[in-house]
Amino acid sequence: MMGGCEGPPCSCSGSCCGLTFAAVVNAYDVIGFLKPSTIEEAVLRVSAAVPFDLMHGLATALFLGPLFALWTRRIDRVVRRFALRG
């Protein structure tokens, strides 16, 4: 099996990655598309996205659980077949 996280730690890091992605997209949205911008408008825009962002993070964590073992088995098979480890 490949190194890295497994089980709950993997789901936790996947959820953190999903929330980090949401923060980047929300910042891009506020900086790039909110003209003329005030702090109140930016807060309203980001707060409207929070439910979706939390659901995205939770879904990422839930999907990583069952799919992690399948993906790592397949990737590990390719790594062994082509001798990709140094």
Coordinates of N, CA and C in Angstrom, one line a residue:
M1 N 0.8 -1.2 0.0 CA 0.0 0.0 0.0 C 0.9 1.2 0.0
M2 N 0.4 2.3 -0.7 CA 1.2 3.5 -0.7 C 1.2 4.2 0.6
G3 N 2.3 5.0 0.8 CA 2.3 5.8 2.1 C 1.3 6.9 2.1
G4 N 1.1 7.5 3.2 CA 0.2 8.6 3.3 C -0.8 8.3 4.3
C5 N -1.9 9.1 4.2 CA -2.9 9.0 5.3 C -3.9 7.9 4.9
E6 N -4.5 7.3 5.9 CA -5.6 6.3 5.7 C -6.7 6.5 6.6
G7 N -7.9 6.2 6.2 CA -9.0 6.3 7.1 C -9.4 7.7 7.5
P8 N -9.7 7.9 8.8 CA -10.1 9.2 9.3 C -9.1 10.3 9.0
P9 N -7.8 10.1 9.2 CA -6.9 11.2 8.9 C -7.0 11.6 7.4
C10 N -7.2 10.7 6.5 CA -7.3 11.0 5.1 C -8.6 11.8 4.9
S11 N -9.6 11.4 5.5 CA -10.9 12.1 5.3 C -10.8 13.5 5.9
C12 N -10.1 13.7 7.0 CA -9.9 15.0 7.6 C -9.1 15.9 6.7
S13 N -8.0 15.4 6.2 CA -7.2 16.2 5.3 C -7.9 16.5 4.0
G14 N -8.7 15.6 3.5 CA -9.6 15.8 2.4 C -10.6 16.9 2.6
S15 N -11.1 16.9 3.8 CA -12.1 18.0 4.2 C -11.4 19.3 4.3
C16 N -10.2 19.3 4.8 CA -9.4 20.6 4.9 C -9.0 21.1 3.6
C17 N -8.7 20.2 2.7 CA -8.4 20.6 1.3 C -9.6 21.2 0.6
G18 N -10.8 20.6 0.8 CA -12.0 21.1 0.3 C -12.4 22.5 0.8
L19 N -12.1 22.7 2.1 CA -12.4 24.0 2.7 C -11.4 25.1 2.3
T20 N -10.1 24.6 2.1 CA -9.1 25.6 1.6 C -9.4 26.0 0.2
F21 N -9.9 25.0 -0.7 CA -10.3 25.4 -2.0 C -11.4 26.4 -2.0
A22 N -12.4 26.2 -1.1 CA -13.5 27.1 -0.9 C -13.0 28.5 -0.6
A23 N -12.1 28.6 0.3 CA -11.5 29.9 0.7 C -10.9 30.6 -0.4
V24 N -10.1 29.8 -1.2 CA -9.5 30.4 -2.4 C -10.5 30.9 -3.4
V25 N -11.5 30.1 -3.7 CA -12.6 30.5 -4.7 C -13.4 31.7 -4.2
N26 N -13.7 31.7 -2.9 CA -14.4 32.8 -2.3 C -13.6 34.1 -2.4
A27 N -12.3 34.0 -2.1 CA -11.4 35.2 -2.2 C -11.4 35.7 -3.6
Y28 N -11.2 34.7 -4.6 CA -11.2 35.1 -6.0 C -12.5 35.8 -6.4
D29 N -13.6 35.3 -5.9 CA -14.9 35.8 -6.2 C -15.0 37.3 -5.7
V30 N -14.6 37.5 -4.5 CA -14.8 38.8 -3.9 C -13.8 39.8 -4.6
I31 N -12.6 39.4 -4.8 CA -11.6 40.3 -5.4 C -11.8 40.5 -6.9
G32 N -12.2 39.5 -7.6 CA -12.4 39.6 -9.0 C -13.7 40.1 -9.6
F33 N -14.8 39.8 -8.8 CA -16.1 40.1 -9.4 C -17.0 41.0 -8.6
L34 N -16.6 41.4 -7.4 CA -17.4 42.3 -6.6 C -16.9 43.7 -6.8
K35 N -17.6 44.5 -7.7 CA -17.2 45.9 -8.0 C -18.4 46.7 -7.9
P36 N -18.5 47.9 -7.3 CA -17.6 48.4 -6.3 C -17.8 47.6 -5.0
S37 N -16.8 47.4 -4.3 CA -16.9 46.5 -3.1 C -16.8 47.3 -1.8
T38 N -17.6 46.8 -0.9 CA -17.6 47.2 0.5 C -17.4 46.0 1.4
I39 N -17.0 46.2 2.6 CA -16.8 45.1 3.5 C -18.1 44.4 3.7
E40 N -19.2 45.1 3.8 CA -20.5 44.5 4.0 C -20.9 43.6 2.9
E41 N -20.7 44.0 1.6 CA -21.0 43.2 0.5 C -20.1 42.0 0.4
A42 N -18.8 42.1 0.8 CA -17.9 40.9 0.8 C -18.4 39.9 1.8
V43 N -18.7 40.4 3.0 CA -19.2 39.5 4.1 C -20.5 38.8 3.7
L44 N -21.4 39.5 3.1 CA -22.6 38.9 2.6 C -22.4 37.8 1.5
R45 N -21.5 38.2 0.6 CA -21.1 37.2 -0.5 C -20.5 36.0 0.0
V46 N -19.6 36.1 1.0 CA -18.9 34.9 1.5 C -19.8 34.1 2.4
S47 N -20.7 34.8 3.2 CA -21.6 34.1 4.1 C -22.7 33.3 3.3
A48 N -23.0 33.8 2.1 CA -23.9 33.1 1.3 C -23.3 31.8 0.8
A49 N -22.0 31.7 0.6 CA -21.3 30.6 0.1 C -21.0 29.5 1.2
V50 N -21.0 29.9 2.5 CA -20.6 29.1 3.6 C -21.3 27.7 3.6
P51 N -22.7 27.7 3.5 CA -23.3 26.4 3.5 C -22.8 25.4 2.4
F52 N -22.7 25.9 1.2 CA -22.2 25.1 0.1 C -20.7 24.6 0.4
D53 N -19.9 25.6 1.0 CA -18.5 25.2 1.3 C -18.4 24.1 2.3
L54 N -19.2 24.2 3.4 CA -19.3 23.2 4.4 C -19.7 21.9 3.9
M55 N -20.8 21.9 3.0 CA -21.3 20.7 2.4 C -20.2 20.0 1.5
H56 N -19.5 20.9 0.8 CA -18.4 20.4 -0.1 C -17.3 19.7 0.7
G57 N -16.9 20.3 1.8 CA -15.9 19.7 2.7 C -16.3 18.4 3.3
L58 N -17.6 18.4 3.7 CA -18.1 17.1 4.3 C -18.3 16.0 3.2
A59 N -18.7 16.4 2.0 CA -18.8 15.4 1.0 C -17.5 14.9 0.6
T60 N -16.5 15.7 0.5 CA -15.1 15.3 0.2 C -14.6 14.3 1.2
A61 N -14.9 14.5 2.5 CA -14.4 13.6 3.5 C -15.2 12.3 3.4
L62 N -16.5 12.3 3.2 CA -17.3 11.1 3.1 C -16.9 10.3 1.9
F63 N -16.6 10.9 0.7 CA -16.3 10.1 -0.5 C -14.9 9.6 -0.4
L64 N -14.0 10.3 0.3 CA -12.6 9.8 0.4 C -12.5 8.4 1.2
G65 N -13.4 8.3 2.2 CA -13.4 7.1 3.0 C -13.5 5.8 2.1
P66 N -14.6 5.5 1.4 CA -14.7 4.3 0.6 C -13.8 4.3 -0.6
L67 N -13.5 5.4 -1.2 CA -12.8 5.4 -2.4 C -11.2 5.3 -2.3
F68 N -10.8 5.7 -1.1 CA -9.3 5.7 -0.8 C -8.7 4.4 -1.1
A69 N -9.3 3.3 -0.5 CA -8.7 2.0 -0.7 C -8.7 1.5 -2.1
L70 N -9.7 1.8 -2.9 CA -9.8 1.4 -4.3 C -8.7 2.2 -5.1
W71 N -8.6 3.5 -4.9 CA -7.6 4.3 -5.6 C -6.2 3.8 -5.3
T72 N -5.9 3.7 -4.0 CA -4.5 3.3 -3.7 C -4.1 2.0 -4.2
R73 N -5.1 1.0 -4.2 CA -4.7 -0.3 -4.8 C -4.4 -0.2 -6.3
R74 N -5.2 0.6 -7.0 CA -4.9 0.7 -8.4 C -3.6 1.5 -8.7
I75 N -3.4 2.5 -8.0 CA -2.2 3.3 -8.1 C -1.0 2.5 -7.7
D76 N -1.1 1.7 -6.7 CA 0.0 0.9 -6.2 C 0.4 -0.2 -7.2
R77 N -0.6 -0.7 -7.9 CA -0.4 -1.7 -9.0 C 0.4 -1.1 -10.1
V78 N 0.1 0.1 -10.5 CA 0.8 0.8 -11.6 C 2.2 1.1 -11.1
V79 N 2.4 1.5 -9.9 CA 3.7 1.8 -9.4 C 4.6 0.6 -9.4
R80 N 4.0 -0.6 -9.0 CA 4.8 -1.8 -9.0 C 5.1 -2.3 -10.4
R81 N 4.1 -2.2 -11.3 CA 4.3 -2.7 -12.7 C 5.4 -1.9 -13.4
F82 N 5.4 -0.6 -13.2 CA 6.4 0.2 -14.0 C 7.6 0.5 -13.1
A83 N 7.8 0.0 -11.9 CA 8.9 0.2 -11.0 C 9.1 1.7 -10.9
L84 N 8.1 2.4 -10.4 CA 8.2 3.8 -10.3 C 8.8 4.3 -8.9
R85 N 9.0 3.4 -8.0 CA 9.6 3.7 -6.7 C 11.1 3.7 -6.9
G86 N 11.8 4.7 -6.3 CA 13.3 4.8 -6.5 C 14.0 4.0 -5.6

